[in-house]
Structures are given as structure tokens and as C-alpha cells.
Coordinates of C-alpha atoms and ligand atoms in Angstrom, one line a residue:
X1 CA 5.1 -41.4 1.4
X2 CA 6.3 -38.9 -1.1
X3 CA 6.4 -42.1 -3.5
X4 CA 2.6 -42.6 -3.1
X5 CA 1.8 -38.6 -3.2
X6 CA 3.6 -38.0 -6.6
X7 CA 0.6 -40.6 -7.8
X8 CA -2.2 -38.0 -7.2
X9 CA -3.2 -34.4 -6.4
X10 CA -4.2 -34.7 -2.6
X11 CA -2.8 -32.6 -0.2
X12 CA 0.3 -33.1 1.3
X13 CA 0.9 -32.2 4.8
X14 CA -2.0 -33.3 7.8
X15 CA -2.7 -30.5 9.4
X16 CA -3.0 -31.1 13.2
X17 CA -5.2 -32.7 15.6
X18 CA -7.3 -30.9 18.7
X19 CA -4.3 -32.5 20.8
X20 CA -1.3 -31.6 18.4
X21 CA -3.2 -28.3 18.3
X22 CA -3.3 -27.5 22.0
X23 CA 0.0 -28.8 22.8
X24 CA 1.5 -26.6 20.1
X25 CA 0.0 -24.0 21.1
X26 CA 0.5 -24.2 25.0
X27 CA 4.3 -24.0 24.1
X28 CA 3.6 -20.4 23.6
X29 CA 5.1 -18.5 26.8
X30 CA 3.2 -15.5 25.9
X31 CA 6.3 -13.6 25.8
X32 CA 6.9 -9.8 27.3
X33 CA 7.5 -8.0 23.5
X34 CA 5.6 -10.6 21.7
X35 CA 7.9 -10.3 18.5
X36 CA 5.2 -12.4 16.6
X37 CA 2.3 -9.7 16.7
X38 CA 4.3 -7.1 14.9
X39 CA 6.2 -9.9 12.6
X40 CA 2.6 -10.8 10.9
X41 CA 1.9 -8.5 7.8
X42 CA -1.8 -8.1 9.2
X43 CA -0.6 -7.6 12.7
X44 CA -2.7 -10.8 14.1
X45 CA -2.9 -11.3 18.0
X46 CA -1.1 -14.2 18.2
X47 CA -0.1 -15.0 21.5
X48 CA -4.1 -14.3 22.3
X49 CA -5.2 -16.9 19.5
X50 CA -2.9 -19.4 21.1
X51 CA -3.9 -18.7 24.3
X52 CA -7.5 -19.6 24.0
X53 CA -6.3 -22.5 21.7
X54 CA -4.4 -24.0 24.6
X55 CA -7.7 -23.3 26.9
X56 CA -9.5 -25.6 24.1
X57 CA -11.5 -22.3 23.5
X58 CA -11.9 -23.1 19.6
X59 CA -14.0 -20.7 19.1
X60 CA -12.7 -18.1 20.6
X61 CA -9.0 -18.4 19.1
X62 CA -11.0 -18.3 15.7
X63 CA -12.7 -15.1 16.2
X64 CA -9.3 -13.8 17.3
X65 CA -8.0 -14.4 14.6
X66 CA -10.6 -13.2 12.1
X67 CA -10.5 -9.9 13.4
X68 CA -7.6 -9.6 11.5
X69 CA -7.5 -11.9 8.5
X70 CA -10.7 -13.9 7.6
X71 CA -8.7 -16.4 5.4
X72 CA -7.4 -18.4 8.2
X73 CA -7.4 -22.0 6.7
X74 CA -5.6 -20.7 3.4
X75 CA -3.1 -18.3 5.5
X76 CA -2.4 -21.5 7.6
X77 CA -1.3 -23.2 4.8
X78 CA 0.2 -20.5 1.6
X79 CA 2.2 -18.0 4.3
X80 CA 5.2 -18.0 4.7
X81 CA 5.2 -18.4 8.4
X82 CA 9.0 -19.0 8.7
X83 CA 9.9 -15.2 7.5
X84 CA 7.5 -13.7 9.5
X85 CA 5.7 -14.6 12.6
X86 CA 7.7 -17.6 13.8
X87 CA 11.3 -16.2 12.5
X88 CA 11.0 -13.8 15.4
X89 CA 9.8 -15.6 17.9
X90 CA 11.2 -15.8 21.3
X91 CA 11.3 -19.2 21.0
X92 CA 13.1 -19.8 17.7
X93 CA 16.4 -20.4 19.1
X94 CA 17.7 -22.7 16.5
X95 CA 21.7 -22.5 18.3
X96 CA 20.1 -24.0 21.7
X97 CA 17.9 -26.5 19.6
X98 CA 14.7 -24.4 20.5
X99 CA 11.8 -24.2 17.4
X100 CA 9.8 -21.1 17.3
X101 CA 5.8 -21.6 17.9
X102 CA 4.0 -23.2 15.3
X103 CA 1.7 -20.6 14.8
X104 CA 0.9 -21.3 11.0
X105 CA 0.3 -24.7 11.6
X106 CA -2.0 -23.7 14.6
X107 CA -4.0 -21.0 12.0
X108 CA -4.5 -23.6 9.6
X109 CA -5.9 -26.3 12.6
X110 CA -7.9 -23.6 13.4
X111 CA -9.6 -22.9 9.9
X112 CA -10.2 -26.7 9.2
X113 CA -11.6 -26.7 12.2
X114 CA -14.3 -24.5 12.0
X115 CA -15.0 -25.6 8.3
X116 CA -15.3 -29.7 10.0
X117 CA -17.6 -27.8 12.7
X118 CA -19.6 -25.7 10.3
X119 CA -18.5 -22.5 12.4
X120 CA -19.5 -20.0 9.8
X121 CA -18.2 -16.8 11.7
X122 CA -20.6 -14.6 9.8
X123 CA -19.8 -11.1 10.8
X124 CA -22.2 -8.4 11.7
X125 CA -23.4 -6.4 8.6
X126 CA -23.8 -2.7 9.1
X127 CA -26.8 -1.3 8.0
X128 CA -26.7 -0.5 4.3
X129 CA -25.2 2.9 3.5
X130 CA -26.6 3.5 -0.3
X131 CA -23.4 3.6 -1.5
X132 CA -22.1 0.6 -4.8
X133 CA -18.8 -0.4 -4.5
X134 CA -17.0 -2.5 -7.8
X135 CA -13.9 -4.7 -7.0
X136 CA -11.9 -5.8 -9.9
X137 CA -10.2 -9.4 -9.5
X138 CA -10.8 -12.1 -7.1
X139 CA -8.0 -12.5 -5.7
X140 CA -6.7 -12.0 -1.8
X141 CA -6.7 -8.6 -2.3
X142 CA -10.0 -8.1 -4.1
X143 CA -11.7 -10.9 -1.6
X144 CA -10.6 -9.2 2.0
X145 CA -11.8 -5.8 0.5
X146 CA -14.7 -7.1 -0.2
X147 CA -15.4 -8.7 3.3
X148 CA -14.7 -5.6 4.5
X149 CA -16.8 -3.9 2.5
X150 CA -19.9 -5.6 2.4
X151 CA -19.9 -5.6 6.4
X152 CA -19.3 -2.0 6.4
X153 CA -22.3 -2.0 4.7
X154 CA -21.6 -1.3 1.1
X155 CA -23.1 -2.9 -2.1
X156 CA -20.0 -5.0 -3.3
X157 CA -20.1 -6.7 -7.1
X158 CA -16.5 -8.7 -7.6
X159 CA -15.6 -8.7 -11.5
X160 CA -13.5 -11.8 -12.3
X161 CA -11.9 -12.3 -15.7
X162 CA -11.1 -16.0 -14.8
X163 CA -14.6 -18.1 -14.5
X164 CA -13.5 -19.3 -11.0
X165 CA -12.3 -17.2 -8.2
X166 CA -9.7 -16.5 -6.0
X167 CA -6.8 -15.8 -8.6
X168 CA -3.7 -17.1 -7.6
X169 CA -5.1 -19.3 -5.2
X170 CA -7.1 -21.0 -7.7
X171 CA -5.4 -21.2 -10.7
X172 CA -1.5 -20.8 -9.3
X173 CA -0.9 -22.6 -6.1
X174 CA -2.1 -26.7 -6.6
X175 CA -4.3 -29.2 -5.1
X176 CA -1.5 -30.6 -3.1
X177 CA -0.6 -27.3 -1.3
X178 CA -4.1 -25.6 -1.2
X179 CA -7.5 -27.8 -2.1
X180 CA -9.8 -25.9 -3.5
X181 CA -12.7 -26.4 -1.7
X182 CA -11.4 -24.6 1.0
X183 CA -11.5 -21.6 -1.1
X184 CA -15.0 -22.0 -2.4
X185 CA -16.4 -22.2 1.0
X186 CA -14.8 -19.1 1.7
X187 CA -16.1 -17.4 -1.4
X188 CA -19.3 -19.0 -0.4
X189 CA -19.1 -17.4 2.8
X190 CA -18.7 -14.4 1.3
X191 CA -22.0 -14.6 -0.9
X192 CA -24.1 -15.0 2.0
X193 CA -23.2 -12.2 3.3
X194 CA -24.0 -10.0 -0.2
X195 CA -21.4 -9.9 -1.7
X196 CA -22.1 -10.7 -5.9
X197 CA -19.7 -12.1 -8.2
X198 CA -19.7 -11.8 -11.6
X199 CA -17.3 -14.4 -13.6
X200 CA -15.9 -14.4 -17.4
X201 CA -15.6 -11.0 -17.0
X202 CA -12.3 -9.0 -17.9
X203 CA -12.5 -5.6 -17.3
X204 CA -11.1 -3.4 -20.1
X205 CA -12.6 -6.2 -22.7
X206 CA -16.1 -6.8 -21.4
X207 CA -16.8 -3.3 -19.9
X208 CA -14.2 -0.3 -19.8
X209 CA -13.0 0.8 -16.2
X210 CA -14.4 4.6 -17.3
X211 CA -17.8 3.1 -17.7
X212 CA -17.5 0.7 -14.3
X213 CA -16.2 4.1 -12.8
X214 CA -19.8 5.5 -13.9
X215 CA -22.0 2.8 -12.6
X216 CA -20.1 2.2 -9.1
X217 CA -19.5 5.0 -6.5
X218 CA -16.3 3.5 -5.7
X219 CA -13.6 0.8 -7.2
X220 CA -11.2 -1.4 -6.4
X221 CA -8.3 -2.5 -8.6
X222 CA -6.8 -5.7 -7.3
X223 CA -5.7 -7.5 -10.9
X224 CA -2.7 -9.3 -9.8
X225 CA 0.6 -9.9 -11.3
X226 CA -0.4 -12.2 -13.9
X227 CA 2.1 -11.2 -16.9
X228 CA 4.8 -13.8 -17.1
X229 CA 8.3 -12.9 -17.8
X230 CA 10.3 -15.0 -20.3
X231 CA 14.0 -15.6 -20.4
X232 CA 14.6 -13.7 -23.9
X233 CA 16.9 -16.5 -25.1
X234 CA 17.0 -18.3 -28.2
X235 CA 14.1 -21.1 -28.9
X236 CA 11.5 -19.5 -26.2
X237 CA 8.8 -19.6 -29.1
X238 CA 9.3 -23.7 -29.8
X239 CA 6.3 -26.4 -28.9
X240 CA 6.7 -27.3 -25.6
X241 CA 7.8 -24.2 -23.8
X242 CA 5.0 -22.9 -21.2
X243 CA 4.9 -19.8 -19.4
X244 CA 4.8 -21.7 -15.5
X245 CA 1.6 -19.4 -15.7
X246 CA 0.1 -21.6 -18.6
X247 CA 1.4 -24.3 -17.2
X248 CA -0.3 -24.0 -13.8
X249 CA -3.8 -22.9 -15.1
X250 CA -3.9 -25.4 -17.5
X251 CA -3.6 -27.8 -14.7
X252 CA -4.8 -26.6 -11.8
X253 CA -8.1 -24.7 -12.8
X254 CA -8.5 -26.1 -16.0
X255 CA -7.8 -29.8 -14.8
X256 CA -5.6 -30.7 -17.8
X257 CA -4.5 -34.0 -15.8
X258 CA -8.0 -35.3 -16.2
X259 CA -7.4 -34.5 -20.0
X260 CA -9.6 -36.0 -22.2
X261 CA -12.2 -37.8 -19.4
X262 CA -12.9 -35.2 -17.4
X263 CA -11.5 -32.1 -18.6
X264 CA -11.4 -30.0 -22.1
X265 CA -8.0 -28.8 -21.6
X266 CA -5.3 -31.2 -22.6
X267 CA -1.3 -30.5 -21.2
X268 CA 1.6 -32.1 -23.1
X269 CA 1.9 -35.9 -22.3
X270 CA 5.6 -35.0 -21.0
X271 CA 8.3 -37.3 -21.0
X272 CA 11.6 -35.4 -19.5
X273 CA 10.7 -31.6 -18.2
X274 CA 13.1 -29.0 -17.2
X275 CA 11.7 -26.2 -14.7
X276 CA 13.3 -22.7 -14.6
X277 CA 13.6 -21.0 -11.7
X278 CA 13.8 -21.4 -7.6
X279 CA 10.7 -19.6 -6.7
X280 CA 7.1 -20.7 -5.3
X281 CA 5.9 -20.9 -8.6
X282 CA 8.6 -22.8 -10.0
X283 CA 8.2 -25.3 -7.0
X284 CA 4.4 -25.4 -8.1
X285 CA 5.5 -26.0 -11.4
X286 CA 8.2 -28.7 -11.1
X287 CA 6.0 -30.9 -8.0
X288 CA 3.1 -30.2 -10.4
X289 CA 5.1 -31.7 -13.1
X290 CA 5.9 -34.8 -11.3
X291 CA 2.3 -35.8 -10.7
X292 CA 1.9 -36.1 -14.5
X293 CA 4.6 -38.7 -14.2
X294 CA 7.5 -38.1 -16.7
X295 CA 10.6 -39.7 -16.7
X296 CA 12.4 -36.8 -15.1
X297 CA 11.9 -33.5 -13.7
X298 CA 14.9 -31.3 -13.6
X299 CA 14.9 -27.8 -11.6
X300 CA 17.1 -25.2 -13.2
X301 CA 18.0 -22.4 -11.1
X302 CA 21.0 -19.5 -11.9
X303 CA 21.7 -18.8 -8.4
X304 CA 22.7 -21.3 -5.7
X305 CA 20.6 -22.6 -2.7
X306 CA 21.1 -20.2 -0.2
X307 CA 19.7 -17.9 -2.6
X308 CA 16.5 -19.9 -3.9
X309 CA 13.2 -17.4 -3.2
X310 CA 10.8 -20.6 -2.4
X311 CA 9.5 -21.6 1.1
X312 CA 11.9 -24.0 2.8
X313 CA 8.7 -26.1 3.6
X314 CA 8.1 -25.9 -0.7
X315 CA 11.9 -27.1 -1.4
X316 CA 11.8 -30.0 1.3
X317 CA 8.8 -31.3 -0.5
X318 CA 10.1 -31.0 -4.0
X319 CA 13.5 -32.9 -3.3
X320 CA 11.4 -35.5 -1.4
X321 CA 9.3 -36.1 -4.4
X322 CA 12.2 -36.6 -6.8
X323 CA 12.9 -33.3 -8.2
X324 CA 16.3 -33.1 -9.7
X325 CA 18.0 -29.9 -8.7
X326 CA 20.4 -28.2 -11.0
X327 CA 21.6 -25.2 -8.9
X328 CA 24.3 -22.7 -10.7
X329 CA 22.6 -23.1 -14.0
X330 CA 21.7 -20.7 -16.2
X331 CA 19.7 -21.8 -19.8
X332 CA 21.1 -20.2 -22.6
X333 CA 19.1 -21.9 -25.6
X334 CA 16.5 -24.5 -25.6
X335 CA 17.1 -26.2 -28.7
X336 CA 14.8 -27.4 -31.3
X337 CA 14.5 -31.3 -32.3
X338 CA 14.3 -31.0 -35.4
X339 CA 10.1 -30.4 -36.2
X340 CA 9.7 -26.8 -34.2
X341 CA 9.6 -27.9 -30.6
X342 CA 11.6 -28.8 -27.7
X343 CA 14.5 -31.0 -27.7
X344 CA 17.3 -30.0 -25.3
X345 CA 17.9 -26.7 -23.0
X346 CA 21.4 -25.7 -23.1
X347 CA 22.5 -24.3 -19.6
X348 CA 25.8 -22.0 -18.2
X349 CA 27.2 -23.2 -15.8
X350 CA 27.7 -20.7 -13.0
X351 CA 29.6 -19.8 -9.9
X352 CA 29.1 -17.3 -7.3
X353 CA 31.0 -14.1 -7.4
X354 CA 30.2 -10.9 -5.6
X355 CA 26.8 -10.0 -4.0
X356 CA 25.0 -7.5 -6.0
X357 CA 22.3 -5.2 -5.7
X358 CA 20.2 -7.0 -4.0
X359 CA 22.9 -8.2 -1.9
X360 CA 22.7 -11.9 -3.3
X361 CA 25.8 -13.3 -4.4
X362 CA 26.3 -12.5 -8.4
X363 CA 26.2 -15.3 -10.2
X364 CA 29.3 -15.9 -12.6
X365 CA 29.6 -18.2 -15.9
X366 CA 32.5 -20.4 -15.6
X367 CA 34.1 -20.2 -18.6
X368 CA 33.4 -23.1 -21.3
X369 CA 31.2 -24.8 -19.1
X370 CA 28.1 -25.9 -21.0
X371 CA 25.8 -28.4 -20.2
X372 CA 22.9 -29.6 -22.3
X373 CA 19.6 -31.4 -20.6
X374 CA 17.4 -33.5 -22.7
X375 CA 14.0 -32.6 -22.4
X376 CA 10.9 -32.0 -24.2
X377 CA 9.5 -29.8 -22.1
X378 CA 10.6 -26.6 -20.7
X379 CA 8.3 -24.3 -17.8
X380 CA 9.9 -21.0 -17.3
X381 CA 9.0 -20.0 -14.0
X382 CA 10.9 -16.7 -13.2
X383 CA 8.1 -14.3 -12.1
X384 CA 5.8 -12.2 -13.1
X385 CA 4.7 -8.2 -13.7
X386 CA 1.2 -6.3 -13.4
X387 CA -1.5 -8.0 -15.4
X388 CA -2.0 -5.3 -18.0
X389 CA -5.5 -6.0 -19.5
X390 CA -6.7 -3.4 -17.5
X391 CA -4.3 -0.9 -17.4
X392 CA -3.9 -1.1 -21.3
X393 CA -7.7 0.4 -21.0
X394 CA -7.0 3.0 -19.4
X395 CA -3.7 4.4 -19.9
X396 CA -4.4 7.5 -18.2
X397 CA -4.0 5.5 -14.7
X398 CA -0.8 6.2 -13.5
X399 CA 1.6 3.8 -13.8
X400 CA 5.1 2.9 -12.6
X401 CA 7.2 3.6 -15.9
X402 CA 10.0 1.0 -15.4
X403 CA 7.6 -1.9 -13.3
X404 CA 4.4 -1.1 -14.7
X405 CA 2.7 -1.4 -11.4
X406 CA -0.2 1.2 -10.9
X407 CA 1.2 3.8 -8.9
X408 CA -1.2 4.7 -5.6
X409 CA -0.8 7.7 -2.9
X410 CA -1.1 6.6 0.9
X411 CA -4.5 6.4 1.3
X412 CA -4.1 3.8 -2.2
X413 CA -5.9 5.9 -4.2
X414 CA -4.8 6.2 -8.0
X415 CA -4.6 8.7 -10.1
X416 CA -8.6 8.7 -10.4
X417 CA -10.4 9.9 -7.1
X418 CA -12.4 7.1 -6.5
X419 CA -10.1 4.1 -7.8
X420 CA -8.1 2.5 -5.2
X421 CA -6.1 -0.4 -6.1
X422 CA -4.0 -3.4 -3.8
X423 CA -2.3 -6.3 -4.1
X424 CA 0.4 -7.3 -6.9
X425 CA -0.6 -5.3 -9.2
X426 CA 0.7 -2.3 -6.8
X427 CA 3.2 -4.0 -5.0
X428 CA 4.4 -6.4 -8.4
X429 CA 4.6 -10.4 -7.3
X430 CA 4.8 -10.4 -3.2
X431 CA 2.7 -12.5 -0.8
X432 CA -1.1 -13.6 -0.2
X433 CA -0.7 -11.8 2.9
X434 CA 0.5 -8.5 2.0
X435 CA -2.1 -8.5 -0.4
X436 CA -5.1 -9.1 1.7
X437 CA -3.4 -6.4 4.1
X438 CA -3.5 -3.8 1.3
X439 CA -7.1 -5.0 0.5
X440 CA -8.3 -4.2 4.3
X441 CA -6.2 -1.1 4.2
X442 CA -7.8 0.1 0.8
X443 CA -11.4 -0.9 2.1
X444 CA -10.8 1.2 5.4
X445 CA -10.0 4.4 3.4
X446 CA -13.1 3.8 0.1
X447 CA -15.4 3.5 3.3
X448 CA -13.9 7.1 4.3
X449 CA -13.9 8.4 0.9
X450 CA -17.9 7.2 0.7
X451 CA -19.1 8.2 3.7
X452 CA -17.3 12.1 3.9
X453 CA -15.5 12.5 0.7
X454 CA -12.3 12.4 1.8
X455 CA -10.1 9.0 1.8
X456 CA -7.3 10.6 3.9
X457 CA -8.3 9.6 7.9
X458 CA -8.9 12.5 10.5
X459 CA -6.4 14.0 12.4
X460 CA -5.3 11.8 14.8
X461 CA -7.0 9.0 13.9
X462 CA -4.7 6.6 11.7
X463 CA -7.1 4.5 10.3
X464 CA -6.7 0.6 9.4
X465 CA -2.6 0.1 9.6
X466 CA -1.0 -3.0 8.6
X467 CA 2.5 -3.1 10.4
X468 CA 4.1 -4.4 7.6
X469 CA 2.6 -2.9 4.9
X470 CA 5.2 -0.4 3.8
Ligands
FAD1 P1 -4.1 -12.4 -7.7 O1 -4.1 -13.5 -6.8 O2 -3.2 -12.5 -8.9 O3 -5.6 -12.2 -8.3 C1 -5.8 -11.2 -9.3 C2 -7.2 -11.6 -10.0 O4 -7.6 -10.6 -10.9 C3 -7.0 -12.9 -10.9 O5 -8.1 -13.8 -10.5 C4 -7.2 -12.4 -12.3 O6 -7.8 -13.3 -13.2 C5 -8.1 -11.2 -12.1 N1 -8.0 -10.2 -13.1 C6 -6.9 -9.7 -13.8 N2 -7.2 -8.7 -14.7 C7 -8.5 -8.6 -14.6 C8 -9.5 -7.8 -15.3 N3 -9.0 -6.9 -16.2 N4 -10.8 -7.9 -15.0 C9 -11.2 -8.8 -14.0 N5 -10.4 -9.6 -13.4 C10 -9.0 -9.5 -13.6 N6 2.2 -16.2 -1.8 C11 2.2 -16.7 -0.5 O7 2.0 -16.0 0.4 N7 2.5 -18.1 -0.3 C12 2.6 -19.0 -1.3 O8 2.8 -20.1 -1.1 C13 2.5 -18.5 -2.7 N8 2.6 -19.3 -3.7 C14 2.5 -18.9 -5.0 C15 2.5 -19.8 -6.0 C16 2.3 -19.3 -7.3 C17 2.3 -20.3 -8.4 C18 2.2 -17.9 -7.6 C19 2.0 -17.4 -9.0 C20 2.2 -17.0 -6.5 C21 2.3 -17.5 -5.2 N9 2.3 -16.6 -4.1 C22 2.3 -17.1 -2.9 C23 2.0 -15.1 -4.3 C24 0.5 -14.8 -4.1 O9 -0.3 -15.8 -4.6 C25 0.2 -13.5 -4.7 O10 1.1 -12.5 -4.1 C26 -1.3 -13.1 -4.4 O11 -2.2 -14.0 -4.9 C27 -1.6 -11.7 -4.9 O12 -3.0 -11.4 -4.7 P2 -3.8 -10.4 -5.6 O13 -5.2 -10.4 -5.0 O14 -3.1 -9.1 -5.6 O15 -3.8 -11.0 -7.1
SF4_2 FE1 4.4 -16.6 22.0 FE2 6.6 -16.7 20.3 FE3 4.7 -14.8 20.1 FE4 6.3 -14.8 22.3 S1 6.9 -14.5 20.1 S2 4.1 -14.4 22.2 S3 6.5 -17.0 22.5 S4 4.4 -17.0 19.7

């Protein structure tokens, strides 16, 4: 009962039984294009997972599906299914009341199922090759590359500014949507099979990347886009504003909602919050928000819904639990009560006009229209760039001028010969997915470039591809 949930941090949807499992996936027909295979970033066998799933082959269906993405219980749960895999679906025929397979839901049965079963599926390690390999961030990208690494028989050290791992996953996306011990385990998992971590440790502060260049044959840069963007309107530097990075952190890897008994880190005691934005994060944010148990939570989003960026799943949950949408509003000035911090947030009120570039309908002030929220609390939750600790190190990395994300050739090499880089900080804020596809892509050419030289694959032979990669 979304009443009960807001009360705590558990997780929010069950997950399905052996039964639910089976039956779900039985409703696969195993289709003549199979749609879903190329419609999954990491090109996953899908109708083959689900076969064996519906053939109670557990084990099997797991295997499967770590031949392609060894995340299964966090994909399951964080990707968004509905875009990809299942929006093209043979069965997804929404006009004759037909759903497409449930093939997230299946994933994610799948992962809980071997963690219940203590299935570690601990791959074959090849024998080792000599050669040290330094991966920079913890997060999807930097974890798949090195999985792939470390079984390819490479010496693998992960360098994590944050003194947890698994970026994002950890200190973005909360309790309620991914639990944390999921992602331990799989870091765990990842130990055993050799690979070291080493937390508190922000490259570019602690150790240069030249010097990390000297000491490791090859690196990986896979840093994220952890620079929030702010809205560049009047009263942004009052008490009470947070980045929706700040915000999230504080509370979700920090445990600011333990604050003082359990946890160092206190967050506001907020009373009436205003979220801006329509995205993942701002759905984080705002549901996050409303388990600290103010009197209000309002969402604040420019465009209208048809436009918002967030999972449908995400926005469901969020208006279940009591989040007050504002939709055509655009803040203009949060307003200062008085002693330098938050009193009100003064919002435009919009219409929609023409699309625009990115062929969205423009949103349009109507004329006079202003509407003024009372809060004490603003999140600002419209995206993020490249995390530039690093990069401010080592300027002479090639960057995108305009986006600031590292710039990489095919084989996602930079500008240095043996740094390759993945993930957000390349691609700027995308999926989990995409960036453990670009961490599996990069590990497949470093393991070329270590073992001849030469990153680019032979003639003929393309390498690791990710269908959706480009
Ligand atoms: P990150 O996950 O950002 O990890 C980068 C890591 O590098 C971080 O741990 C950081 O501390 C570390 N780092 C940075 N600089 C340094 C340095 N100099 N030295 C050492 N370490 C460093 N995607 C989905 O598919 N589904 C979702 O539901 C979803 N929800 C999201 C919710 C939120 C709140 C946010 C912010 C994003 C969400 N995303 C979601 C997007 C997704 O999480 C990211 O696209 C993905 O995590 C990117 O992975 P990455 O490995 O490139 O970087
Ligand atoms: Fe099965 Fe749907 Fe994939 Fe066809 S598209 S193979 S029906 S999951």
C-alpha cells in the first residue's frame, strides 16, 4: 500500500515467483525475427533465456543471460525494459489488448533467484597474461569491464573516489528501487574472482592519471556524469536548495534519514519540498523526499506529460505515493524568507507551442501567468554533465568542447594510446545498460591492445559489438 511504503525505504515492487516466473515466460512464442534480441543494448538472447525459464531450467536461463550482461538482478530492476526489449516485441500489441513479454521482470526473477540459491556463476578465469589493467570509477561501466577483464585474465585494480561502490547505483538510484545488498554481492562476486578495489580514492586528487598511466599497462576511464546542472535563476545559492545529486547521496549512501542515530550525515528536516524536473532522478528525488515525511512534495516540470523523460513504471509509483505534479511549470526565482534560505519558488506557467529540436513540443510562457509554491526546500533535478575531477587533471585528454564528455575513436580509445574510456562520461547521462555495453566493448578492444598492440580488431573479425551501442 503506497500509504505504508512512503513510511520506509524497502523495496517497492515483489519481484516474481518460480510460478509467475514460468508462466511469464511461457507466454513468449519464440517469435520468427525475435525483435527483442536486437531491441536490448547488450544484444541478450532473450527468447533463449525464456525458453529454458519456462522449462524450469533456472540455471540454465541464468547462464544465458550472463553471457551477455552479468548484472542480471540490477538490469531486472533499473532498465528501462519498456523502450527497449519489450516495446518491440511481437506481442506488445497494446490496440488488440496484447502486453509484450515481461522479460525485465523475468531478468530480475532470475537474479534474485540465484542470489536466494547461492548460484554464484563464477566464470572461468583465463590463465594470467602478465599484463595490469587500472579502471577508474565503479560504476556499470567500470564494473562489466572489469568482469571482463579479470576473466580474460588481466590484473584488474578499480579506483573509486566514493568509499562505496557501484556509482550511480549506490549513491543515485534508492533503497526502494534498487537495495543495495544486491549490489554488494555482486561487487563481492567480483572480488573473488581477483578483482581489487581501492575506495576513497579520486583520481586526479589522490594520484594523477599520468602517473596511474605509468604504473598500469592499460586504463579505463568510466567516471560518470556526476556534475549537476543548475537552473541559473535567481536564489539558486539560498539554504535549502540541493543539487538532486546532493540530495540523493546524502540520503542514499550517506543514510541521512538515519540522521543523528545511525548516520553522520544529517538532510534538512523538510517541511513542504518542491522537485525540479521529470526525469529518473527527479523521480528518485521527489519519492525519496516523501519517505522523509514532509507535508508536501510538489514535482515541477517545464514540459508536459507526454514529454516527461522518467520510466512510466517511476511516474506510476510517484503519483501513487502522493507526489503532487505541477506539469507546464517553469521556476523562475526561488525566493528567500527573509534569513538567506528558501521560502517560496516562483514558477511560469507554460503552454505547449511548436516541437523543437529535439522534436518535443516547445514549451511557451503564458503571458502573466505566475504562480508561487511555498516551500522550504527546493531539489533541482535536471541532469547532469561529465564528472570533471578527472579530466581537470589532465587537460590534454581530448574532450568534447561544447559537452565536455571525453571524446574516444571506435575502438574507445582516447586521445592517450592506452586510455580507453565508457559510460557517461563518453556518452553524457544515458542508461545503466548502455554503459555496461561500452564497458564490455572497451574491455574486448584493451584485451586486443595488450595482447598484440593494436586495439583495432583483425580484418574480418568485428570484435565484441553491442547492437545498440552507436
Ligand atoms: P556512474 O554510475 O556515474 O559511476 C561513475 C563512478 O566513477 C562513480 O562511482 C564516481 O564516484 C566515480 N568517479 C568519478 N570521478 C572519479 C575519479 N576521478 N576517480 C575515481 N572515481 C571517480 N539508468 C537506468 O538505466 N535506469 C534507471 O532507472 C536509472 N535511474 C537513475 C537514477 C538516478 C538518480 C541517476 C543519477 C541516474 C539514473 N540512471 C538510470 C542512469 C544510470 O545510472 C547511468 O547512466 C549509469 O550509472 C552510468 O554508469 P557509469 O558507469 O558510466 O557511471
Ligand atoms: Fe518472444 Fe517477444 Fe522476443 Fe518474440 S519479441 S522472441 S515473442 S520476447
Amino acid at each position: 500500500d503506497p500509504k505504508d511504503r512512503i513510511l520506509n525505504f524497502e523495496e517497492v515492487p515483489l519481484g516474481y515467483n518460480e510460478i509467475e516466473a514460468q508462466q511469464e515466460a511461457l507466454r513468449c512464442i519464440d517469435c520468427k525475427n525475435k525483435p527483442c534480441v536486437a531491441g536490448c543494448p547488450v544484444g541478450i538472447d532473450i527468447p533463449a533465456f525464456l525458453k529454458l525459464v519456462g522449462e524450469k531450467n533456472f540455471e540454465g536461463a541464468l547462464k544465458k543471460i550472463k553471457e551477455k550482461n552479468f548484472l542480471p538482478a540490477i538490469c531486472g530492476r533499473v532498465c528501462p525494459q519498456e523502450d527497449q526489449c519489450e516495446m518491440v516485441c511481437t506481442l506488445n500489441k497494446p490496440d488488440k489488448g496484447r502486453e509484450p513479454g515481461g522479460v525485465g521482470r523475468v531478468e530480475r526473477f532470475l537474479g534474485d533467484y540465484a542470489m536466494e540459491h547461492n548460484l554464484d556463476i563464477i566464470p572461468e578465469i583465463a590463465e594470467p597474461t602478465g599484463k595490469t589493467v587500472a579502471i577508474i570509477g565503479s560504476g556499470p561501466a567500470g564494473l562489466t569491464a572489469a568482469s571482463d577483464m579479470v576473466q580474460k585474465g588481466h590484473d584488474v585494480t578499480v579506483f573509486e573516489a566514493l568509499h562505496k561502490p557501484g556509482g550511480v547505483l549506490f549513491y543515485g538510484i534508492p533503497q526502494f528501487r534498487l537495495p543495495k545488498e544486491i549490489l554488494l554481492r555482486e561487487v563481492q562476486g567480483l572480488e573473488k574472482m581477483g578483482v581489487k578495489f581501492v575506495m576513497n580514492y579520486p583520481v586526479g586528487k589522490a594520484e594523477s592519471l599520468d602517473s596511474i598511466r605509468d604504473r598500469f599497462d592499460a586504463v579505463f576511464i568510466a567516471t560518470g556524469a556526476g556534475l549537476p546542472w543548475f537552473l541559473g535563476i535567481p536564489g539558486e545559492n539560498l539554504n535549502g536548495v540541493y543539487s538532486a545529486n546532493e540530495f540523493l547521496t546524502r540520503v542514499n549512501l550517506m543514510g541521512g534519514y538515519k540522521f543523528p542515530d545511525n548516520s553522520d550525515t544529517p538532510i534538512k528536516k523538510i517541511k513542504r519540498i518542491a522537485v525540479i524536473g521529470a526525469g529518473n532522478t527527479a523521480m528518485d528525488s521527489a519519492r525519496t523526499a516523501q519517505r522523509l515525511q514532509p507535508e508536501v512534495v510538489y514535482l515541477v516540470y517545464r514540459r508536459s506529460r507526454l514529454e516527461m523523460p522518467a520510466r512510466i513504471e517511476e511516474i506510476h509509483h510517484a503519483e501513487e505515493e502522493g507526489i503532487d505534479f505541477n506539469l507546464l511549470h517553469s521556476p523562475i526565482e526561488i525566493v528567500d524568507d527573509g534569513k538567506g534560505a528558501v521560502g517560496a519558488i516562483l514558477c511560469q506557467e507554460m503552454e505547449l507551442g511548436e516541437p523543437d529540436d529535439s522534436g518535443r513540443r516547445r514549451p511557451v510562457p503564458i503571458e502573466g501567468k505566475v504562480r508561487e509554491f511555498a516551500v522550504d526546500t527546493v531539489v533541482i533535478a535536471i541532469g547532469q554533465g561529465p564528472n570533471p575531477l578527472l579530466s581537470a587533471d589532465g587537460p590534454e585528454l581530448e574532450r568534447n568542447e561544447r559537452k565536455g564528455t571525453l571524446v574516444i575513436n571506435e575502438e574507445m580509445q582516447t586521445s592517450f594510446e592506452n586510455v580507453f574510456a565508457g559510460g557517461d562520461i563518453v556518452t553524457g547521462g544515458a542508461t545503466v545498460i548502455l554503459a555496461m555495453g561500452q564497458g564490455r566493448v572497451a574491455a574486448d578492444a584493451m584485451h586486443r591492445y595488450l595482447m598484440t598492440g593494436e586495439a583495432k580488431a583483425p580484418a574480418g573479425d568485428d570484435g565484441e559489438v553491442c547492437p545498440n551501442l552507436t
